[in-house]
């Protein structure tokens, strides 16, 4: 991934506290609006700017290497970062990106009306880059995560955030694609072209009806600035993680104990497959769920729960979306024959442990 920058925020007038998004009538599809003002006025009060202050780091001013000049110590500086977020409940829970508040000793949120509130971290999930904060001080307008939007590619999307610390900023574009792979086994990103920049991280993107589409997280850019390629964590992923963080329950993901790799054209020909799609089983963890179910090295996984497996990442994501105890059905190609296996998953081990085992 080239340069990953960050997500969204804005402000407007403050209506009565309550949900800020609403669903359209069933079967009705919105036409291209003449203005986004009504939607922005409705959703903007739920969006906040976030300012995180980190631990002090000693800094040193290095002077030229001359005998009569000595290095001069500079007073310790503190890491400061800005980002975006949005209320997901009337009682003050705020959703943002993990990287916006990672390592912060003090976090403040700034509301649309410039009111500043101290926030405390409830929990975060580095794997999906999501975090939940909590503030007190009243009833807040919020985004209802249970009423998410699912616009089609080409439909409008509105990003709201705090780019470059400017505060309250709204931009608009379209959904460019779904299912983008940025190297995460846990997130299928939504690609949007609504301009987002540094400081937009953690802010929301909405559809034309004001329903949450995703949490703005990254951009792809050779220069560090917006070039129209942004990525958001899908609303459904955000809802699932946020609910568990608020309930202070562990984020558990499914695990079957198999190392997978993409099927190359040469491997497909050797296996007797018509095309290089699916995931090749490179190894199976002894005693793990996959081994118990009968999965073997050399098997080609073609479908997961009835859906085509495009590549190894597709299978991994399908597994990690499940929870321990869930069952997943794999359709395989083995020695010229198709067969089906049911695998009962266990909890995925910590990523650092998996990396050590893989190494």
mmCIF file of C-alpha atoms in Angstrom:
data_model
loop_
_atom_site.group_PDB
_atom_site.id
_atom_site.type_symbol
_atom_site.label_atom_id
_atom_site.label_comp_id
_atom_site.label_asym_id
_atom_site.label_seq_id
_atom_site.Cartn_x
_atom_site.Cartn_y
_atom_site.Cartn_z
ATOM 1 C CA UNK A 1 0.000 0.000 0.000
ATOM 2 C CA UNK A 2 1.522 3.298 -1.070
ATOM 3 C CA UNK A 3 0.841 5.983 1.487
ATOM 4 C CA UNK A 4 -1.956 5.284 3.894
ATOM 5 C CA UNK A 5 -3.483 8.449 5.167
ATOM 6 C CA UNK A 6 -6.568 9.128 7.003
ATOM 7 C CA UNK A 7 -10.393 9.540 7.496
ATOM 8 C CA UNK A 8 -13.350 12.101 8.022
ATOM 9 C CA UNK A 9 -15.458 14.754 9.951
ATOM 10 C CA UNK A 10 -17.622 18.000 9.806
ATOM 11 C CA UNK A 11 -20.018 20.284 11.668
ATOM 12 C CA UNK A 12 -23.251 22.214 11.303
ATOM 13 C CA UNK A 13 -26.236 23.103 13.514
ATOM 14 C CA UNK A 14 -27.176 21.049 16.571
ATOM 15 C CA UNK A 15 -30.682 19.549 16.450
ATOM 16 C CA UNK A 16 -32.373 17.673 19.262
ATOM 17 C CA UNK A 17 -30.454 14.649 20.490
ATOM 18 C CA UNK A 18 -31.203 11.374 18.753
ATOM 19 C CA UNK A 19 -30.407 9.237 15.733
ATOM 20 C CA UNK A 20 -29.250 11.296 12.786
ATOM 21 C CA UNK A 21 -29.754 8.852 9.917
ATOM 22 C CA UNK A 22 -32.967 7.555 8.446
ATOM 23 C CA UNK A 23 -33.857 4.893 5.917
ATOM 24 C CA UNK A 24 -35.678 5.627 2.659
ATOM 25 C CA UNK A 25 -39.052 4.107 1.880
ATOM 26 C CA UNK A 26 -38.794 0.407 0.905
ATOM 27 C CA UNK A 27 -38.118 -0.064 -2.778
ATOM 28 C CA UNK A 28 -37.458 3.629 -3.365
ATOM 29 C CA UNK A 29 -34.073 4.611 -4.747
ATOM 30 C CA UNK A 30 -32.872 8.187 -4.455
ATOM 31 C CA UNK A 31 -32.051 10.094 -7.645
ATOM 32 C CA UNK A 32 -29.013 12.340 -7.936
ATOM 33 C CA UNK A 33 -29.597 15.232 -5.514
ATOM 34 C CA UNK A 34 -29.266 18.886 -6.447
ATOM 35 C CA UNK A 35 -27.618 19.435 -3.090
ATOM 36 C CA UNK A 36 -26.281 17.388 -0.194
ATOM 37 C CA UNK A 37 -27.091 20.117 2.317
ATOM 38 C CA UNK A 38 -30.123 18.411 3.948
ATOM 39 C CA UNK A 39 -28.185 15.184 4.495
ATOM 40 C CA UNK A 40 -25.114 16.987 5.834
ATOM 41 C CA UNK A 41 -27.213 19.135 8.176
ATOM 42 C CA UNK A 42 -28.802 15.966 9.555
ATOM 43 C CA UNK A 43 -25.664 13.838 10.038
ATOM 44 C CA UNK A 44 -22.989 16.450 10.780
ATOM 45 C CA UNK A 45 -23.874 16.960 14.479
ATOM 46 C CA UNK A 46 -22.892 13.350 15.170
ATOM 47 C CA UNK A 47 -19.356 13.829 13.804
ATOM 48 C CA UNK A 48 -16.444 15.009 15.953
ATOM 49 C CA UNK A 49 -12.832 16.040 15.592
ATOM 50 C CA UNK A 50 -10.364 14.061 17.693
ATOM 51 C CA UNK A 51 -7.088 15.342 19.098
ATOM 52 C CA UNK A 52 -4.722 12.837 20.699
ATOM 53 C CA UNK A 53 -1.663 13.703 22.773
ATOM 54 C CA UNK A 54 0.986 11.036 23.215
ATOM 55 C CA UNK A 55 3.866 10.386 25.579
ATOM 56 C CA UNK A 56 6.795 12.835 25.554
ATOM 57 C CA UNK A 57 9.750 11.871 23.370
ATOM 58 C CA UNK A 58 13.200 13.389 23.982
ATOM 59 C CA UNK A 59 14.484 15.293 20.980
ATOM 60 C CA UNK A 60 17.991 16.464 20.158
ATOM 61 C CA UNK A 61 19.075 19.215 17.818
ATOM 62 C CA UNK A 62 22.089 17.889 15.919
ATOM 63 C CA UNK A 63 24.516 20.670 15.089
ATOM 64 C CA UNK A 64 27.274 20.626 12.463
ATOM 65 C CA UNK A 65 30.256 18.455 13.330
ATOM 66 C CA UNK A 66 32.572 21.285 14.310
ATOM 67 C CA UNK A 67 34.880 21.292 17.353
ATOM 68 C CA UNK A 68 33.451 24.484 18.849
ATOM 69 C CA UNK A 69 29.798 23.453 18.511
ATOM 70 C CA UNK A 70 28.104 21.051 20.900
ATOM 71 C CA UNK A 71 24.766 19.303 20.444
ATOM 72 C CA UNK A 72 21.964 21.264 22.044
ATOM 73 C CA UNK A 73 19.235 19.396 23.868
ATOM 74 C CA UNK A 74 15.759 20.429 22.899
ATOM 75 C CA UNK A 75 12.929 20.133 25.440
ATOM 76 C CA UNK A 76 10.953 16.924 25.041
ATOM 77 C CA UNK A 77 8.199 17.122 22.479
ATOM 78 C CA UNK A 78 4.849 15.388 22.671
ATOM 79 C CA UNK A 79 3.295 13.493 19.789
ATOM 80 C CA UNK A 80 0.136 15.219 18.674
ATOM 81 C CA UNK A 81 -2.271 13.780 16.156
ATOM 82 C CA UNK A 82 -5.676 14.750 14.849
ATOM 83 C CA UNK A 83 -8.385 12.658 13.333
ATOM 84 C CA UNK A 84 -12.101 12.215 13.175
ATOM 85 C CA UNK A 85 -14.831 10.139 14.738
ATOM 86 C CA UNK A 86 -18.572 10.001 15.263
ATOM 87 C CA UNK A 87 -21.067 9.252 18.014
ATOM 88 C CA UNK A 88 -22.670 5.813 17.826
ATOM 89 C CA UNK A 89 -24.914 6.210 20.881
ATOM 90 C CA UNK A 90 -26.761 9.006 22.627
ATOM 91 C CA UNK A 91 -24.811 8.439 25.846
ATOM 92 C CA UNK A 92 -21.434 9.315 24.370
ATOM 93 C CA UNK A 93 -19.731 6.357 22.701
ATOM 94 C CA UNK A 94 -17.543 7.501 19.800
ATOM 95 C CA UNK A 95 -16.164 5.319 16.997
ATOM 96 C CA UNK A 96 -12.832 6.153 15.376
ATOM 97 C CA UNK A 97 -9.675 4.488 14.023
ATOM 98 C CA UNK A 98 -7.247 2.665 16.281
ATOM 99 C CA UNK A 99 -4.303 4.481 14.701
ATOM 100 C CA UNK A 100 -5.809 7.877 15.587
ATOM 101 C CA UNK A 101 -5.613 7.220 19.343
ATOM 102 C CA UNK A 102 -2.919 4.540 19.570
ATOM 103 C CA UNK A 103 -0.545 5.251 22.463
ATOM 104 C CA UNK A 104 -2.316 8.490 23.406
ATOM 105 C CA UNK A 105 -2.185 9.688 27.013
ATOM 106 C CA UNK A 106 -4.876 12.306 26.536
ATOM 107 C CA UNK A 107 -7.702 12.407 24.002
ATOM 108 C CA UNK A 108 -10.158 15.224 23.390
ATOM 109 C CA UNK A 109 -13.126 15.350 21.058
ATOM 110 C CA UNK A 110 -14.417 18.605 19.611
ATOM 111 C CA UNK A 111 -18.096 18.773 18.784
ATOM 112 C CA UNK A 112 -19.716 20.630 15.886
ATOM 113 C CA UNK A 113 -20.354 23.592 18.197
ATOM 114 C CA UNK A 114 -16.667 23.747 19.288
ATOM 115 C CA UNK A 115 -17.425 22.210 22.668
ATOM 116 C CA UNK A 116 -14.399 20.201 23.850
ATOM 117 C CA UNK A 117 -14.770 17.030 25.902
ATOM 118 C CA UNK A 118 -12.181 14.752 27.455
ATOM 119 C CA UNK A 119 -12.498 11.183 26.158
ATOM 120 C CA UNK A 120 -11.412 7.852 27.581
ATOM 121 C CA UNK A 121 -10.533 4.803 25.562
ATOM 122 C CA UNK A 122 -13.004 1.933 25.962
ATOM 123 C CA UNK A 123 -11.181 -0.484 23.697
ATOM 124 C CA UNK A 124 -9.540 -0.905 20.326
ATOM 125 C CA UNK A 125 -8.969 -3.598 17.730
ATOM 126 C CA UNK A 126 -5.709 -3.101 15.802
ATOM 127 C CA UNK A 127 -6.643 -5.883 13.368
ATOM 128 C CA UNK A 128 -9.511 -3.819 11.942
ATOM 129 C CA UNK A 129 -8.057 -0.419 12.957
ATOM 130 C CA UNK A 130 -11.133 0.481 15.005
ATOM 131 C CA UNK A 131 -11.437 2.017 18.470
ATOM 132 C CA UNK A 132 -14.258 3.176 20.748
ATOM 133 C CA UNK A 133 -14.036 6.225 23.022
ATOM 134 C CA UNK A 134 -16.468 7.465 25.688
ATOM 135 C CA UNK A 135 -17.343 11.016 26.676
ATOM 136 C CA UNK A 136 -19.777 12.393 29.232
ATOM 137 C CA UNK A 137 -21.746 15.582 29.324
ATOM 138 C CA UNK A 138 -25.210 15.135 27.914
ATOM 139 C CA UNK A 139 -27.202 13.352 25.256
ATOM 140 C CA UNK A 140 -25.604 13.343 21.830
ATOM 141 C CA UNK A 141 -26.778 12.993 18.269
ATOM 142 C CA UNK A 142 -25.518 9.712 16.928
ATOM 143 C CA UNK A 143 -25.247 7.469 13.884
ATOM 144 C CA UNK A 144 -27.337 4.299 14.070
ATOM 145 C CA UNK A 145 -24.948 1.485 13.121
ATOM 146 C CA UNK A 146 -27.851 -0.921 12.648
ATOM 147 C CA UNK A 147 -29.187 1.085 9.699
ATOM 148 C CA UNK A 148 -26.218 0.995 7.384
ATOM 149 C CA UNK A 149 -26.287 1.921 3.720
ATOM 150 C CA UNK A 150 -25.178 -0.342 0.887
ATOM 151 C CA UNK A 151 -24.927 1.886 -2.176
ATOM 152 C CA UNK A 152 -23.981 0.365 -5.510
ATOM 153 C CA UNK A 153 -20.746 1.143 -7.296
ATOM 154 C CA UNK A 154 -21.385 4.533 -8.870
ATOM 155 C CA UNK A 155 -23.798 5.743 -6.176
ATOM 156 C CA UNK A 156 -23.102 8.906 -4.217
ATOM 157 C CA UNK A 157 -21.079 8.880 -1.003
ATOM 158 C CA UNK A 158 -20.459 11.784 1.389
ATOM 159 C CA UNK A 159 -17.373 11.920 3.616
ATOM 160 C CA UNK A 160 -17.309 14.112 6.707
ATOM 161 C CA UNK A 161 -14.197 14.855 8.722
ATOM 162 C CA UNK A 162 -11.326 16.964 10.002
ATOM 163 C CA UNK A 163 -8.703 17.077 7.200
ATOM 164 C CA UNK A 164 -5.364 18.642 8.182
ATOM 165 C CA UNK A 165 -6.969 19.859 11.420
ATOM 166 C CA UNK A 166 -9.208 22.323 9.561
ATOM 167 C CA UNK A 167 -12.298 20.945 11.289
ATOM 168 C CA UNK A 168 -15.814 20.517 9.927
ATOM 169 C CA UNK A 169 -15.371 19.497 6.284
ATOM 170 C CA UNK A 170 -17.695 17.625 3.937
ATOM 171 C CA UNK A 171 -16.795 16.148 0.559
ATOM 172 C CA UNK A 172 -18.709 14.049 -1.949
ATOM 173 C CA UNK A 173 -17.960 11.434 -4.584
ATOM 174 C CA UNK A 174 -19.048 7.942 -5.545
ATOM 175 C CA UNK A 175 -18.477 4.397 -4.398
ATOM 176 C CA UNK A 176 -15.671 3.201 -6.661
ATOM 177 C CA UNK A 177 -15.487 -0.484 -5.699
ATOM 178 C CA UNK A 178 -16.139 -3.042 -2.984
ATOM 179 C CA UNK A 179 -13.937 -5.775 -1.549
ATOM 180 C CA UNK A 180 -10.606 -4.011 -1.876
ATOM 181 C CA UNK A 181 -7.638 -5.867 -0.370
ATOM 182 C CA UNK A 182 -5.161 -3.705 1.554
ATOM 183 C CA UNK A 183 -3.329 -6.633 3.098
ATOM 184 C CA UNK A 184 -5.753 -7.191 5.982
ATOM 185 C CA UNK A 185 -7.293 -10.611 6.519
ATOM 186 C CA UNK A 186 -10.140 -9.021 8.465
ATOM 187 C CA UNK A 187 -11.478 -6.201 6.287
ATOM 188 C CA UNK A 188 -12.858 -5.978 2.749
ATOM 189 C CA UNK A 189 -12.527 -2.239 2.181
ATOM 190 C CA UNK A 190 -14.954 0.021 0.352
ATOM 191 C CA UNK A 191 -13.163 2.216 -2.183
ATOM 192 C CA UNK A 192 -14.504 5.754 -2.593
ATOM 193 C CA UNK A 193 -13.392 8.805 -4.532
ATOM 194 C CA UNK A 194 -14.842 11.426 -2.181
ATOM 195 C CA UNK A 195 -11.750 13.488 -1.237
ATOM 196 C CA UNK A 196 -10.273 12.446 2.126
ATOM 197 C CA UNK A 197 -6.932 13.540 3.530
ATOM 198 C CA UNK A 198 -4.770 13.425 6.634
ATOM 199 C CA UNK A 199 -7.064 13.940 9.611
ATOM 200 C CA UNK A 200 -10.102 12.316 7.977
ATOM 201 C CA UNK A 201 -9.197 8.988 9.606
ATOM 202 C CA UNK A 202 -11.994 7.621 11.749
ATOM 203 C CA UNK A 203 -14.687 9.803 10.228
ATOM 204 C CA UNK A 204 -17.802 8.483 8.511
ATOM 205 C CA UNK A 205 -18.934 8.154 4.926
ATOM 206 C CA UNK A 206 -22.675 8.268 4.269
ATOM 207 C CA UNK A 207 -24.902 7.394 1.350
ATOM 208 C CA UNK A 208 -27.288 9.932 -0.163
ATOM 209 C CA UNK A 209 -29.916 8.985 2.437
ATOM 210 C CA UNK A 210 -27.598 9.695 5.371
ATOM 211 C CA UNK A 211 -26.923 6.045 6.245
ATOM 212 C CA UNK A 212 -23.436 4.971 7.247
ATOM 213 C CA UNK A 213 -21.405 3.350 4.472
ATOM 214 C CA UNK A 214 -18.087 3.030 6.268
ATOM 215 C CA UNK A 215 -15.331 4.443 8.463
ATOM 216 C CA UNK A 216 -12.734 6.338 6.428
ATOM 217 C CA UNK A 217 -9.330 4.859 7.102
ATOM 218 C CA UNK A 218 -6.747 5.214 4.344
ATOM 219 C CA UNK A 219 -5.857 6.672 0.969
ATOM 220 C CA UNK A 220 -3.595 5.440 -1.771
ATOM 221 C CA UNK A 221 -1.317 8.225 -2.911
ATOM 222 C CA UNK A 222 2.187 8.569 -4.350
ATOM 223 C CA UNK A 223 2.397 12.126 -3.058
ATOM 224 C CA UNK A 224 0.736 11.907 0.344
ATOM 225 C CA UNK A 225 -2.234 13.983 -0.812
ATOM 226 C CA UNK A 226 -5.649 13.002 -2.088
ATOM 227 C CA UNK A 227 -5.727 11.552 -5.608
ATOM 228 C CA UNK A 228 -9.269 10.202 -5.474
ATOM 229 C CA UNK A 229 -8.533 6.734 -4.088
ATOM 230 C CA UNK A 230 -9.787 6.361 -0.535
ATOM 231 C CA UNK A 231 -10.779 3.363 1.556
ATOM 232 C CA UNK A 232 -13.376 2.863 4.276
ATOM 233 C CA UNK A 233 -14.033 0.017 6.694
ATOM 234 C CA UNK A 234 -17.549 -1.289 5.858
ATOM 235 C CA UNK A 235 -20.316 -0.304 8.237
ATOM 236 C CA UNK A 236 -21.157 -3.920 9.087
ATOM 237 C CA UNK A 237 -17.577 -4.615 10.198
ATOM 238 C CA UNK A 238 -17.576 -1.403 12.233
ATOM 239 C CA UNK A 239 -20.850 -2.335 13.938
ATOM 240 C CA UNK A 240 -19.697 -5.834 14.865
ATOM 241 C CA UNK A 241 -16.385 -4.666 16.346
ATOM 242 C CA UNK A 242 -17.872 -1.631 18.121
ATOM 243 C CA UNK A 243 -20.560 -3.694 19.845
ATOM 244 C CA UNK A 244 -17.987 -6.106 21.248
ATOM 245 C CA UNK A 245 -15.662 -3.320 22.372
ATOM 246 C CA UNK A 246 -18.485 -1.527 24.182
ATOM 247 C CA UNK A 247 -19.537 -4.776 25.858
ATOM 248 C CA UNK A 248 -15.860 -5.299 26.763
ATOM 249 C CA UNK A 249 -15.927 -8.709 25.164
ATOM 250 C CA UNK A 250 -12.865 -10.070 23.380
ATOM 251 C CA UNK A 251 -12.723 -9.789 19.606
ATOM 252 C CA UNK A 252 -12.652 -13.471 18.721
ATOM 253 C CA UNK A 253 -12.184 -14.689 15.169
ATOM 254 C CA UNK A 254 -12.418 -18.090 13.616
ATOM 255 C CA UNK A 255 -9.362 -20.240 12.927
ATOM 256 C CA UNK A 256 -9.011 -23.573 11.151
ATOM 257 C CA UNK A 257 -5.244 -24.150 11.219
ATOM 258 C CA UNK A 258 -4.207 -24.279 7.580
ATOM 259 C CA UNK A 259 -1.606 -22.344 5.602
ATOM 260 C CA UNK A 260 -3.019 -21.302 2.224
ATOM 261 C CA UNK A 261 -1.586 -19.866 -0.955
ATOM 262 C CA UNK A 262 -2.977 -18.621 -4.247
ATOM 263 C CA UNK A 263 -3.257 -21.069 -7.121
ATOM 264 C CA UNK A 264 -0.947 -20.071 -9.969
ATOM 265 C CA UNK A 265 -1.698 -20.962 -13.624
ATOM 266 C CA UNK A 266 0.998 -23.641 -13.485
ATOM 267 C CA UNK A 267 -0.439 -25.092 -10.259
ATOM 268 C CA UNK A 268 -3.939 -25.081 -11.739
ATOM 269 C CA UNK A 269 -2.723 -27.018 -14.759
ATOM 270 C CA UNK A 270 -0.900 -29.524 -12.570
ATOM 271 C CA UNK A 271 -3.961 -30.029 -10.379
ATOM 272 C CA UNK A 272 -6.305 -30.385 -13.335
ATOM 273 C CA UNK A 273 -8.273 -27.211 -12.636
ATOM 274 C CA UNK A 274 -9.869 -25.277 -15.474
ATOM 275 C CA UNK A 275 -8.686 -21.913 -14.136
ATOM 276 C CA UNK A 276 -6.301 -20.572 -11.457
ATOM 277 C CA UNK A 277 -8.916 -19.752 -8.824
ATOM 278 C CA UNK A 278 -9.252 -20.882 -5.248
ATOM 279 C CA UNK A 279 -6.757 -21.551 -2.466
ATOM 280 C CA UNK A 280 -4.131 -24.258 -2.326
ATOM 281 C CA UNK A 281 -3.554 -25.881 1.063
ATOM 282 C CA UNK A 282 0.195 -25.648 1.689
ATOM 283 C CA UNK A 283 0.175 -27.187 5.178
ATOM 284 C CA UNK A 284 -2.212 -28.193 7.950
ATOM 285 C CA UNK A 285 -1.617 -27.681 11.670
ATOM 286 C CA UNK A 286 -1.494 -31.099 13.371
ATOM 287 C CA UNK A 287 -4.475 -31.552 15.655
ATOM 288 C CA UNK A 288 -6.103 -28.342 14.433
ATOM 289 C CA UNK A 289 -9.698 -28.045 13.200
ATOM 290 C CA UNK A 290 -8.740 -28.447 9.533
ATOM 291 C CA UNK A 291 -6.694 -31.574 10.259
ATOM 292 C CA UNK A 292 -9.489 -33.065 12.364
ATOM 293 C CA UNK A 293 -11.958 -32.429 9.518
ATOM 294 C CA UNK A 294 -9.674 -34.179 7.032
ATOM 295 C CA UNK A 295 -8.172 -31.268 5.074
ATOM 296 C CA UNK A 296 -4.830 -32.224 3.516
ATOM 297 C CA UNK A 297 -1.870 -30.426 1.938
ATOM 298 C CA UNK A 298 -2.398 -30.255 -1.817
ATOM 299 C CA UNK A 299 -6.161 -29.799 -1.554
ATOM 300 C CA UNK A 300 -7.607 -26.947 -3.589
ATOM 301 C CA UNK A 301 -10.393 -25.019 -1.818
ATOM 302 C CA UNK A 302 -12.853 -23.859 -4.477
ATOM 303 C CA UNK A 303 -15.822 -22.696 -2.385
ATOM 304 C CA UNK A 304 -16.513 -21.573 1.171
ATOM 305 C CA UNK A 305 -20.078 -21.929 2.431
ATOM 306 C CA UNK A 306 -21.254 -22.171 -1.172
ATOM 307 C CA UNK A 307 -19.438 -19.052 -2.376
ATOM 308 C CA UNK A 308 -16.590 -19.123 -4.861
ATOM 309 C CA UNK A 309 -13.123 -18.785 -3.348
ATOM 310 C CA UNK A 310 -11.257 -16.388 -5.617
ATOM 311 C CA UNK A 311 -7.923 -16.750 -3.821
ATOM 312 C CA UNK A 312 -6.299 -17.611 -0.488
ATOM 313 C CA UNK A 313 -7.259 -14.247 1.041
ATOM 314 C CA UNK A 314 -10.916 -14.896 0.242
ATOM 315 C CA UNK A 315 -10.848 -18.115 2.254
ATOM 316 C CA UNK A 316 -8.950 -16.549 5.162
ATOM 317 C CA UNK A 317 -11.423 -13.685 5.405
ATOM 318 C CA UNK A 318 -14.378 -16.059 5.332
ATOM 319 C CA UNK A 319 -12.847 -18.013 8.226
ATOM 320 C CA UNK A 320 -11.930 -14.970 10.330
ATOM 321 C CA UNK A 321 -15.438 -13.537 9.989
ATOM 322 C CA UNK A 322 -16.729 -16.577 11.835
ATOM 323 C CA UNK A 323 -16.550 -17.089 15.576
ATOM 324 C CA UNK A 324 -15.123 -19.943 17.616
ATOM 325 C CA UNK A 325 -17.533 -22.869 17.519
ATOM 326 C CA UNK A 326 -18.996 -21.892 14.149
ATOM 327 C CA UNK A 327 -18.896 -24.409 11.336
ATOM 328 C CA UNK A 328 -17.657 -23.641 7.831
ATOM 329 C CA UNK A 329 -18.172 -25.786 4.728
ATOM 330 C CA UNK A 330 -15.296 -26.135 2.275
ATOM 331 C CA UNK A 331 -15.734 -27.504 -1.245
ATOM 332 C CA UNK A 332 -12.476 -29.079 -2.397
ATOM 333 C CA UNK A 333 -10.771 -30.495 -5.439
ATOM 334 C CA UNK A 334 -8.547 -33.450 -4.533
ATOM 335 C CA UNK A 335 -6.895 -35.774 -7.033
ATOM 336 C CA UNK A 336 -9.436 -35.079 -9.717
ATOM 337 C CA UNK A 337 -12.453 -35.356 -7.445
ATOM 338 C CA UNK A 338 -14.701 -32.838 -5.746
ATOM 339 C CA UNK A 339 -15.619 -33.300 -2.116
ATOM 340 C CA UNK A 340 -17.000 -31.312 0.797
ATOM 341 C CA UNK A 341 -15.705 -30.931 4.359
ATOM 342 C CA UNK A 342 -17.279 -29.291 7.402
ATOM 343 C CA UNK A 343 -14.744 -27.625 9.707
ATOM 344 C CA UNK A 344 -15.642 -26.520 13.253
ATOM 345 C CA UNK A 345 -13.543 -23.461 14.008
ATOM 346 C CA UNK A 346 -11.673 -22.487 17.174
ATOM 347 C CA UNK A 347 -10.454 -19.092 18.391
ATOM 348 C CA UNK A 348 -7.738 -17.522 16.263
ATOM 349 C CA UNK A 349 -4.440 -17.264 18.184
ATOM 350 C CA UNK A 350 -2.790 -13.830 18.626
ATOM 351 C CA UNK A 351 -1.183 -12.517 15.450
ATOM 352 C CA UNK A 352 2.316 -12.363 16.962
ATOM 353 C CA UNK A 353 2.080 -16.063 17.852
ATOM 354 C CA UNK A 354 0.926 -16.941 14.341
ATOM 355 C CA UNK A 355 3.818 -14.989 12.858
ATOM 356 C CA UNK A 356 6.315 -16.827 15.077
ATOM 357 C CA UNK A 357 4.823 -20.180 14.092
ATOM 358 C CA UNK A 358 4.919 -19.231 10.422
ATOM 359 C CA UNK A 359 8.535 -18.112 10.741
#
